[in-house]
Amino acid sequence: MPLTLTEKILQAHIVPEACPDTKFTPGERIERGADIAIHIDQTLTQDATGTMTYLQFETIGIPRVKTEVSVSYVDHNTLQTDFKNMDDHRYLQSVAAKYGLYFSRPGNGICHQVHLEHFGKPGKTLLGSDSHTPTGGGIGMIAIGAGGLDVAVAMGGGAFHLAMPKVFGVQLTGKLRKGVSAKDIILEVLRRETVKGGVGAVYEYFGPGVATLSVPQRATITNMGAELGATCSLFPSDQKTKTFLSSMGRAKDWTKQEADIGSEYDKIIQIDLNKLGAMAAQPHSPDAVTTVKKLAGTKVTQVVIGSCTNSSLDDLETVAAIVQGKHIAPGVEAGIAPGSRTTLMMADKAGILGTLIEAGFRILESACGPCIGMGFAPNSEGVSLRTFNRNFKGRSGTADAQVYLVSPETAAASAVTGTFTEAEKLTYTDHAYVRGIRTSMLDGKDKRLAPAAIRKAGKDEGMLIPPLTPAASAKIEIVRGPNIKPCPPCPPCASSLKLPVLLKTGDNVSTDDIMPAGTKVLPFRSNIPEISKFTFSRLDETFYTRAEATKFSGCFVVGGENYGQGSSREHAALGPMYLGVRAVITKSFARIHKANLVNYGIIPITFVNPADYDIIKQGDILEITNTAEALKTGTEFNIVINGTTVKGVNDLSRRNRAILISGGLAAYTRKGGN
């Protein structure tokens, strides 16, 4: 039977003994929604999630990671206003040395771009404790974002469990015109599909238009597939992939990866690239998409180019081409954060960096920075154009800012005009630098610089520390600062639960709403008692105080559609768990957050009848009368609301129910669960 590329890679990694309830015949389609378990080849973590991941890994008791490659990156908490963040960095480096991981030092770049440049391999599986791990799909990997505890289990050799996803085909035809980019492709997909359209699915790109896109362009698309709620997104591995890997000195890592001829998709989305224009996601959601033409003339006060979505050499080259000979408009502040130190050094060698500085851009650290509210916040009520992947309210660090998501082309054009502007309205020479057309001032003379020389300039292995030998690792002592605390244990499973609804939320609550990022909160990622004080603070500043008043004795949270969208941060489950949240009852969940709730012993329940959401008020006492029985048997949950019994969906797999009965994934794993 012809298979999609998604099905081929997943089938090649199935661990049959870990999913005995699923019938699996190689070469045949696996039933959609069936529980599957896959072997993980590579893992990545970043420092905002990694510290807790490795604290959990230490409790598993395995002396060395069992993956082909595992990398610990530092790219989030790089703003060191006191000891906390650097203490985490030292802990992470010592853990990497102890357990056989690569360590990417602070300043080396954003995990997804660095991983693409140095480690990603077509046909492999990658699990990362960051929701934008699907960036790796740009070179033909099944790359999935997950909670840190899932990543810790995978590092220990455990399989990663998921429901067999649907496969949505995105057929690309034609070619992008000047001033329109890959960012506009994924914004168009978001416009059509919405932020919850991809839950339970993989988006697989195919068609003649694929060959017109470079790997960095493809990675932009797969990166923002996370905003669709998708499991991951995937491009074939072809000659463009080979060219990219060769440019990184990794030609030997290339393999051809493509769908079988005649493979069938669960649905097909068709996009003619010739007809696509410049797009923008309006405040405050990545799917609130309109055309830049409709926004033309709107005044802009800030422009930021970077993040794991659009910070490659190709992106910076395009921006430099647009702003060459021009200057940032009065009243606009503009910054650029190159995605990696490699990119920064190549941009310098190519003359790109000088052009950006001459135009008035501030050069920011090669890190996540403004994307997670770590500096470069907009002015009050400011209009900020960002080439990032999320524009949730308050995420930028300024609660009343109007944040738009745009392409590097639109950002550059708008920076020099001071208003929303389509790049095609300006005169510039596209892709002039890396092709050697741009001259660079070397020894006082203009010289053409070939692409190979530019790529060579970006090599700097000193920022990426390789694993030690087992013998050397055995001598390493792990460094722990005073802010690094053990992960609190999950509560035991109760036979029934009768508790108050401490919070009722609306639709599309993000993990930023549940557990914010930013300079004030992120330093406590390794200290759950402290970070829990910020739980739900964006929705209700009194939540922690009210939970504390009950002595964290237990409560419910009730939510609307797509609860837990956005970041993979497991702290959005850890904080509520520590404060006593025992179950979250919603109309629907985002995939990663639902898994994280299970991992930390919080029962995720959806209403059988979504209208039952309307009869619950914050402060009501709810009772789930058959908690333990439902988890043992898989039957529906009985929820008593003001004397009326309603039903809760129990769509949890047998394994997930066993995890909840055990008191979370860590306890389940220690008991020998797979």
XYZ file of C-alpha atoms in Angstrom:
674
model
C 0.000 0.000 0.000
C 1.423 3.438 -0.930
C 2.230 5.395 2.222
C 2.730 9.065 2.978
C 6.192 10.098 4.158
C 4.750 10.609 7.641
C 3.513 7.024 7.727
C 6.809 5.668 6.380
C 8.972 7.355 9.015
C 6.591 6.534 11.871
C 6.357 2.886 10.791
C 10.147 2.630 10.636
C 10.248 3.678 14.301
C 7.331 1.720 15.773
C 8.066 -0.171 19.020
C 5.382 -2.903 18.814
C 5.861 -4.259 22.335
C 5.162 -0.798 23.775
C 1.741 -0.554 22.073
C 0.298 -4.103 22.225
C -3.286 -2.903 21.709
C -2.526 -1.631 18.204
C -2.496 -3.938 15.209
C 0.570 -3.171 13.140
C 1.528 -4.659 9.793
C 4.551 -3.062 8.092
C 3.565 -1.386 4.858
C -0.101 -1.103 5.829
C -1.876 1.994 7.101
C -2.240 2.277 10.862
C -5.708 3.201 12.056
C -5.956 6.921 12.790
C -6.185 7.585 16.498
C -4.668 4.243 17.469
C -2.100 4.309 20.279
C 1.389 3.993 18.817
C 4.810 4.073 20.416
C 7.885 5.168 18.487
C 11.605 4.969 19.101
C 13.232 8.389 19.414
C 16.596 8.922 17.682
C 17.365 12.429 18.917
C 16.243 14.761 21.705
C 16.679 18.422 22.454
C 15.915 20.593 25.435
C 16.264 24.291 26.085
C 17.096 25.866 29.417
C 13.597 27.092 30.274
C 12.341 23.492 30.169
C 15.603 21.582 30.389
C 16.436 22.024 34.052
C 13.251 20.280 35.128
C 13.710 17.665 32.363
C 17.125 16.675 33.717
C 15.980 16.743 37.321
C 13.400 14.161 36.223
C 15.988 12.212 34.202
C 18.192 11.943 37.279
C 15.353 10.253 39.184
C 15.035 7.553 36.489
C 18.475 6.287 37.473
C 20.011 5.618 34.041
C 23.767 6.371 33.867
C 23.863 7.634 30.258
C 21.411 8.742 27.576
C 20.448 5.999 25.140
C 19.582 8.115 22.108
C 21.776 8.608 19.041
C 22.059 12.328 19.820
C 20.781 14.400 22.729
C 21.516 18.105 23.039
C 21.015 20.539 25.902
C 20.639 24.104 24.593
C 20.724 27.405 26.457
C 18.698 29.970 24.520
C 15.792 31.218 26.676
C 17.067 32.356 30.087
C 20.121 34.260 28.862
C 19.244 37.553 30.534
C 21.300 37.250 33.705
C 20.000 39.842 36.153
C 21.094 37.757 39.152
C 22.535 34.322 39.901
C 19.502 32.177 39.012
C 19.844 31.823 35.258
C 23.587 31.236 35.237
C 23.194 28.687 38.031
C 20.804 26.825 35.741
C 23.340 27.037 32.901
C 26.055 25.502 35.097
C 23.685 22.760 36.205
C 22.778 21.986 32.596
C 26.400 21.855 31.477
C 27.371 19.519 34.305
C 24.379 17.251 33.586
C 25.331 17.104 29.898
C 28.863 16.100 30.844
C 27.572 13.537 33.360
C 25.046 11.805 31.117
C 26.525 11.977 27.620
C 24.822 14.948 25.948
C 26.052 17.723 23.712
C 25.895 21.133 25.382
C 25.179 24.265 23.363
C 26.554 27.185 25.314
C 24.734 30.475 25.941
C 25.146 32.655 22.862
C 25.463 29.732 20.461
C 21.930 30.259 19.246
C 18.341 29.116 19.288
C 17.954 25.368 19.694
C 15.856 24.754 16.573
C 18.159 26.577 14.182
C 21.352 25.183 15.711
C 19.887 21.671 15.630
C 18.933 22.097 11.983
C 22.470 23.220 11.167
C 24.406 20.636 13.186
C 22.332 17.548 14.013
C 19.070 17.127 12.115
C 18.901 14.130 9.773
C 16.229 13.244 7.226
C 14.166 10.204 8.164
C 15.027 10.394 11.870
C 12.783 11.124 14.851
C 13.374 14.071 17.163
C 11.585 14.783 20.440
C 12.100 18.160 22.062
C 10.884 19.897 25.198
C 9.838 22.898 23.151
C 6.692 23.214 21.066
C 8.620 24.448 18.018
C 10.687 21.271 17.745
C 8.735 20.511 14.501
C 11.165 22.929 12.814
C 13.149 19.759 12.051
C 10.425 18.726 9.613
C 12.017 21.178 7.196
C 14.710 18.607 6.442
C 12.428 15.572 6.468
C 12.397 14.588 10.149
C 9.450 13.575 12.286
C 10.160 16.218 14.913
C 7.670 16.515 17.769
C 7.340 18.894 20.692
C 6.549 17.346 24.076
C 6.736 17.931 27.791
C 10.115 17.623 29.478
C 9.171 14.440 31.316
C 8.374 12.703 28.015
C 11.780 13.807 26.742
C 13.485 12.493 29.894
C 11.872 9.079 29.344
C 12.981 9.096 25.685
C 16.565 9.907 26.704
C 16.403 6.867 28.945
C 15.467 4.686 25.971
C 11.715 4.699 26.501
C 9.289 4.921 23.606
C 7.244 8.037 22.945
C 3.509 7.376 22.856
C 1.033 9.270 20.709
C -2.202 8.732 18.847
C -1.605 7.826 15.205
C -2.166 11.196 13.542
C -4.175 12.004 10.495
C -2.022 13.175 7.591
C -3.114 16.370 5.873
C -1.452 17.004 2.532
C -0.576 20.569 1.568
C -0.056 20.726 -2.183
C 2.134 23.623 -3.281
C 2.161 24.739 -6.898
C 3.779 27.700 -8.617
C 6.509 29.934 -7.205
C 6.546 32.788 -4.709
C 6.872 36.220 -6.239
C 9.316 38.830 -5.014
C 8.364 40.254 -1.616
C 6.373 37.157 -0.605
C 7.941 34.420 1.511
C 7.500 31.121 3.292
C 6.070 33.001 6.290
C 3.159 33.998 4.084
C 2.572 30.349 3.161
C 2.149 29.227 6.758
C 0.073 32.298 7.610
C -2.235 31.347 4.751
C -2.498 27.794 6.142
C -3.306 29.261 9.569
C -5.917 31.541 8.030
C -7.672 28.505 6.579
C -7.105 25.950 9.323
C -7.086 28.034 12.590
C -5.042 27.416 15.728
C -6.921 24.212 16.511
C -7.296 22.864 12.975
C -4.275 20.609 13.177
C -4.927 18.867 16.493
C -4.284 15.167 15.964
C -2.727 15.696 12.538
C 0.544 16.043 10.635
C 0.783 18.526 7.775
C 2.820 16.996 4.943
C 3.884 19.304 2.097
C 4.167 18.053 -1.480
C 3.812 19.216 -5.064
C 6.024 21.074 -7.568
C 6.118 24.217 -5.420
C 8.160 22.402 -2.766
C 11.258 22.344 -4.987
C 11.229 26.161 -5.137
C 11.687 26.466 -1.356
C 15.017 26.342 0.470
C 15.440 24.435 3.732
C 15.284 27.629 5.847
C 12.008 28.509 4.100
C 10.640 25.030 4.738
C 11.748 25.221 8.374
C 9.787 28.463 8.806
C 6.660 26.614 7.686
C 7.190 23.524 9.839
C 8.112 25.674 12.836
C 4.815 27.545 12.738
C 2.896 24.336 12.167
C 2.952 24.244 15.961
C 0.468 27.154 15.903
C -2.001 24.897 14.070
C -1.981 22.539 17.049
C -0.433 19.905 14.783
C 1.656 16.966 15.961
C 4.304 18.095 13.473
C 4.792 19.186 9.866
C 6.967 17.551 7.235
C 8.711 18.239 3.935
C 10.381 15.631 1.732
C 14.159 15.358 1.750
C 15.322 16.199 -1.784
C 18.143 17.949 -3.628
C 17.436 21.218 -1.786
C 17.886 19.330 1.478
C 21.127 17.837 0.206
C 22.383 21.284 -0.791
C 21.616 22.669 2.664
C 23.311 19.806 4.510
C 26.321 20.045 2.180
C 26.613 23.766 2.937
C 26.773 22.845 6.618
C 29.495 20.271 5.943
C 27.097 17.378 6.538
C 26.501 15.893 3.075
C 26.916 12.393 4.525
C 23.807 12.911 6.668
C 21.540 13.299 3.636
C 19.126 10.592 2.553
C 16.235 10.894 0.144
C 12.863 10.832 1.868
C 9.577 11.076 -0.004
C 6.011 9.781 -0.007
C 5.132 6.776 -2.124
C 3.535 7.474 -5.472
C -0.216 7.155 -5.047
C -0.210 7.745 -1.289
C -3.454 9.095 0.130
C -3.992 11.993 2.519
C -6.867 12.442 4.942
C -7.473 15.778 3.232
C -5.618 18.016 0.799
C -5.075 21.781 1.040
C -4.047 23.413 -2.233
C -2.001 26.612 -2.354
C -0.927 28.334 -5.578
C 2.220 30.221 -4.622
C 1.880 32.479 -7.662
C -1.301 33.966 -6.209
C -0.104 34.376 -2.625
C 0.453 37.872 -1.250
C 2.070 39.289 1.876
C 0.127 38.301 5.004
C 0.025 39.339 8.666
C -1.398 37.739 11.811
C -3.210 40.416 13.783
C -3.406 40.716 17.587
C -3.715 38.475 19.497
C -3.649 35.136 17.676
C -1.531 33.534 14.930
C -4.677 32.656 12.982
C -6.141 36.194 12.929
C -4.658 36.561 9.464
C -5.277 39.279 6.890
C -3.332 40.752 3.979
C -0.667 43.405 4.443
C -2.419 45.349 1.696
C -5.429 45.824 4.000
C -3.145 47.101 6.776
C -1.106 49.402 4.531
C -0.454 52.788 6.081
C -0.933 51.674 9.698
C 1.778 53.342 11.801
C 4.464 51.056 13.240
C 6.568 51.779 16.345
C 8.694 48.635 16.587
C 10.083 45.951 14.280
C 11.868 42.803 15.486
C 13.353 40.190 13.168
C 14.486 36.842 14.534
C 13.201 33.973 16.716
C 13.383 30.316 15.724
C 10.987 31.093 12.857
C 12.820 33.667 10.752
C 16.429 34.218 11.805
C 18.438 32.255 9.230
C 21.146 33.668 6.975
C 18.620 33.659 4.126
C 16.237 35.801 6.210
C 18.921 38.297 7.220
C 20.164 38.475 3.644
C 16.697 39.397 2.404
C 16.291 42.065 5.074
C 19.692 43.547 4.240
C 18.823 43.675 0.556
C 15.630 45.630 1.292
C 17.183 48.140 3.714
C 20.487 48.667 1.863
C 21.004 52.384 1.348
C 17.986 53.206 3.510
C 17.498 53.909 7.213
C 14.972 52.898 9.843
C 12.164 55.454 9.878
C 11.970 58.038 12.688
C 9.740 56.770 15.477
C 10.580 53.107 14.800
C 12.881 50.963 16.937
C 14.211 47.934 15.086
C 16.180 44.916 16.268
C 17.559 41.741 14.767
C 18.393 38.533 16.627
C 20.332 36.097 14.405
C 19.193 32.544 15.036
C 22.652 31.177 15.715
C 26.213 32.285 16.219
C 27.002 30.514 12.955
C 24.486 32.740 11.196
C 25.870 35.837 12.927
C 29.415 35.071 11.806
C 28.341 34.292 8.250
C 26.300 37.496 8.109
C 29.370 39.423 9.227
C 31.587 37.814 6.590
C 29.041 38.425 3.827
C 28.662 42.105 4.642
C 25.055 41.606 5.712
C 25.649 42.576 9.332
C 27.251 45.881 8.378
C 24.330 46.769 6.131
C 21.857 46.090 8.953
C 23.837 48.184 11.425
C 24.154 51.032 8.924
C 20.366 50.959 8.460
C 19.856 51.459 12.201
C 19.045 47.956 13.435
C 20.035 47.044 16.965
C 21.798 43.666 16.968
C 20.398 41.445 19.705
C 21.800 38.244 21.165
C 21.428 34.996 19.233
C 18.680 33.749 21.537
C 14.898 33.638 21.936
C 14.841 37.011 23.701
C 11.887 39.201 22.668
C 9.823 36.238 21.478
C 9.354 35.104 25.083
C 9.269 38.540 26.649
C 12.970 38.589 27.524
C 13.742 42.170 26.592
C 12.962 44.493 23.659
C 9.358 44.906 24.786
C 7.201 47.332 22.758
C 6.073 50.728 23.997
C 2.664 51.021 25.666
C -0.072 50.629 23.065
C 2.722 50.183 20.520
C 2.371 48.480 17.148
C 5.106 45.861 16.943
C 5.800 43.868 13.768
C 7.598 40.640 14.574
C 8.797 37.734 12.440
C 7.986 35.443 15.376
C 5.489 32.606 15.693
C 3.205 33.786 18.524
C 1.475 37.041 19.367
C -0.572 36.087 22.425
C -1.644 39.070 24.502
C 1.096 40.158 26.898
C 3.692 37.665 25.612
C 5.891 40.526 24.362
C 6.178 41.952 27.877
C 3.767 44.831 27.197
C 0.178 43.980 28.038
C -1.487 46.527 25.760
C 0.876 46.227 22.772
C -0.551 45.344 19.368
C 1.736 42.586 18.062
C 1.561 41.438 14.445
C 3.340 38.429 12.931
C 4.835 39.126 9.507
C 7.541 37.964 7.110
C 11.095 39.389 7.157
C 10.267 41.122 3.873
C 7.244 42.909 5.333
C 9.118 43.709 8.552
C 12.052 45.249 6.670
C 9.878 47.286 4.318
C 7.749 48.569 7.201
C 10.827 49.430 9.296
C 12.139 51.860 6.675
C 8.754 53.411 5.818
C 7.341 53.576 9.357
C 4.024 52.063 8.293
C 2.735 48.653 7.209
C 4.249 48.223 3.730
C 4.378 45.412 1.199
C 7.996 44.712 0.278
C 7.110 44.501 -3.404
C 6.395 48.260 -3.289
C 10.101 48.953 -2.691
C 13.036 48.645 -5.082
C 15.709 46.152 -4.077
C 17.824 43.290 -5.435
C 16.715 40.013 -3.916
C 19.256 37.433 -2.658
C 22.306 39.448 -3.627
C 24.671 38.540 -0.811
C 25.212 34.813 -0.448
C 25.394 34.372 -4.216
C 28.552 36.428 -4.167
C 27.100 39.493 -5.898
C 27.441 41.656 -2.787
C 30.974 43.004 -2.346
C 32.561 42.958 1.073
C 35.172 45.396 2.349
C 38.250 43.284 3.007
C 41.653 44.906 3.507
C 40.183 48.170 2.251
C 39.233 46.736 -1.133
C 35.910 45.596 -2.579
C 35.975 41.870 -3.239
C 33.372 39.337 -4.176
C 32.900 36.662 -1.555
C 31.777 33.229 -2.683
C 29.061 31.348 -0.752
C 31.485 28.610 0.309
C 33.741 31.144 2.004
C 30.765 32.649 3.813
C 29.654 29.242 5.085
C 33.194 28.438 6.219
C 33.238 31.663 8.213
C 30.374 30.391 10.346
C 32.193 27.339 11.672
C 32.846 27.578 15.394
C 32.796 24.248 17.189
C 33.941 25.742 20.493
C 30.404 26.806 21.385
C 29.093 23.269 21.064
C 30.635 20.974 23.672
C 30.533 17.268 22.709
C 29.722 14.437 25.127
C 32.461 13.098 27.363
C 33.498 9.467 27.352
C 31.709 7.244 29.890
C 34.880 7.086 31.961
C 35.231 10.859 32.053
C 31.497 11.310 32.722
C 31.708 9.119 35.820
C 33.979 11.694 37.464
C 31.658 14.638 36.921
C 29.936 16.232 39.902
C 26.619 17.919 39.114
C 26.482 21.606 40.056
C 23.308 22.740 41.833
C 22.588 26.354 42.751
C 20.277 27.341 45.613
C 17.354 28.037 43.232
C 17.309 24.462 41.897
C 14.718 22.460 43.789
C 13.485 18.862 43.347
C 10.308 18.332 41.354
C 7.347 17.937 43.763
C 5.601 14.535 43.713
C 2.229 14.102 42.039
C -0.854 13.443 44.176
C -2.147 9.870 44.541
C -5.190 8.787 42.577
C -8.460 9.224 44.510
C -11.554 7.031 44.187
C -13.710 10.169 43.812
C -13.200 13.928 43.850
C -15.461 16.566 45.407
C -13.813 19.950 45.009
C -14.503 23.599 44.139
C -14.076 25.119 40.668
C -11.328 27.562 41.517
C -11.162 28.996 37.998
C -13.347 29.045 34.888
C -11.710 30.216 31.643
C -12.792 30.950 28.089
C -11.579 29.539 24.758
C -8.003 29.331 23.443
C -6.322 29.707 26.813
C -2.589 29.404 26.143
C 0.180 28.019 28.285
C 1.376 31.650 28.492
C -1.913 32.384 30.258
C -1.470 29.413 32.597
C 2.229 29.978 33.323
C 3.752 33.181 31.872
C 7.283 33.542 30.544
C 9.286 36.769 30.738
C 12.079 38.171 32.871
C 10.168 37.955 36.148
C 8.985 34.354 35.860
C 11.505 32.372 33.805
C 14.324 32.386 36.391
C 12.121 30.200 38.626
C 11.730 27.367 36.100
C 13.826 25.107 38.374
C 11.899 26.088 41.505
C 8.278 24.908 41.368
C 7.163 26.332 44.759
C 8.232 29.809 43.605
C 7.087 29.677 39.989
C 3.695 28.312 41.048
C 2.918 31.748 42.518
C 2.481 33.014 38.931
C 0.007 30.292 37.927
C -2.966 31.737 35.992
C -1.813 35.235 36.979
C -2.695 36.637 33.554
C -6.254 35.363 33.885
C -6.828 35.874 37.600
C -4.256 37.497 39.859
C -5.999 36.044 42.915
C -5.671 32.388 41.876
C -2.555 31.611 43.909
C -3.906 33.405 46.989
C -7.191 31.516 46.774
C -5.412 28.166 46.290
C -3.119 28.962 49.219
C -6.163 29.746 51.393
C -7.391 26.181 50.863
C -3.894 24.927 51.764
C -3.655 23.501 48.223
C -6.156 20.845 49.297
C -7.582 20.383 45.804
C -9.673 22.078 43.139
C -10.915 21.890 39.547
C -10.324 24.193 36.589
C -12.965 24.471 33.859
C -12.040 25.692 30.368
C -13.410 26.235 26.872
C -12.114 25.186 23.454
C -8.431 24.494 22.694
C -7.334 24.774 26.315
C -3.539 24.821 26.697
C -2.541 25.936 23.205
C 0.953 27.227 22.531
C 4.191 26.376 24.312
C 5.065 22.868 25.477
C 6.077 24.218 28.905
C 5.235 21.499 31.402
C 5.292 24.141 34.123
C 1.753 24.941 32.955
C 0.874 21.540 34.413
C 3.431 21.480 37.227
C 2.277 24.786 38.731
C -1.409 23.801 38.837
C -0.514 20.327 40.154
C 1.507 21.859 43.008
C -1.410 24.173 43.860
C -3.884 21.298 44.062
C -5.583 21.174 40.655
C -6.767 17.569 40.346
C -8.711 17.695 37.083
C -9.242 20.121 34.214
C -12.624 19.885 32.484
C -12.912 21.576 29.081
C -14.611 21.581 25.707
C -11.301 20.522 24.077
C -7.551 20.401 24.769
C -4.366 21.210 22.882
C -2.295 18.031 22.375
C 0.910 18.750 24.317
C -0.776 20.314 27.313
C -3.202 17.419 27.635
C -0.241 15.017 27.691
C 1.541 17.162 30.286
C -1.525 17.129 32.548
C -1.514 13.325 32.440
C 2.227 13.208 33.111
C 1.708 15.174 36.320
C -1.356 13.363 37.588
C -4.031 15.899 36.569
C -7.026 14.270 34.870
C -7.961 15.917 31.542
C -11.691 15.582 30.877
C -13.830 16.986 28.059
C -17.571 17.468 28.244
C -19.616 14.912 26.305
C -22.086 17.754 25.779
C -20.139 21.046 25.378
C -23.239 22.965 26.504
C -22.655 21.633 30.038
C -19.795 24.148 30.239
C -22.416 26.905 30.477
C -24.072 25.585 33.622
C -20.892 25.758 35.696
C -19.896 28.882 37.591
C -16.576 29.646 39.239
C -16.916 28.658 42.897
C -19.320 25.762 42.258
C -18.598 22.479 44.003
C -18.269 19.624 41.500
C -18.014 15.920 42.242
C -16.536 13.257 40.007
C -18.090 10.221 41.626
C -16.250 7.477 39.734
C -12.708 8.787 39.295
C -10.770 5.593 39.988
C -13.333 3.332 38.321
C -13.306 5.375 35.114
C -9.521 5.307 35.003
C -9.457 1.551 35.501
C -12.195 0.665 33.015
C -12.123 3.477 30.447
C -15.764 4.375 31.036
C -17.104 7.925 31.012
C -16.650 10.194 34.014
C -19.753 11.055 36.076
C -19.675 14.738 37.024
C -22.256 16.054 39.494
C -22.982 19.784 39.023
C -25.472 21.389 41.411
C -27.332 18.106 41.774
C -27.270 17.297 38.038
C -25.060 14.515 36.680
C -23.357 15.130 33.337
C -20.883 12.983 31.437
C -17.205 13.571 30.806
C -15.375 12.014 27.862
C -12.765 9.427 28.788
C -10.669 9.194 25.620
C -7.485 8.370 27.508
C -5.448 5.430 26.280
C -4.948 2.460 28.573
C -1.375 3.627 29.177
C -2.442 7.174 30.094
C -5.041 5.835 32.488
C -2.359 3.680 34.087
C -0.103 6.734 34.421
C -2.836 8.635 36.251
C -3.525 5.684 38.547
C 0.206 5.470 39.309
C 0.383 9.153 40.245
C 2.085 10.539 37.134
C 4.603 9.450 34.504
C 7.659 9.494 36.765
C 6.044 7.085 39.229
C 4.711 4.955 36.362
C 8.193 4.719 34.813
C 9.831 3.820 38.123
C 7.300 0.992 38.464
C 8.474 -0.441 35.142
C 5.793 0.977 32.829
C 6.704 1.458 29.187
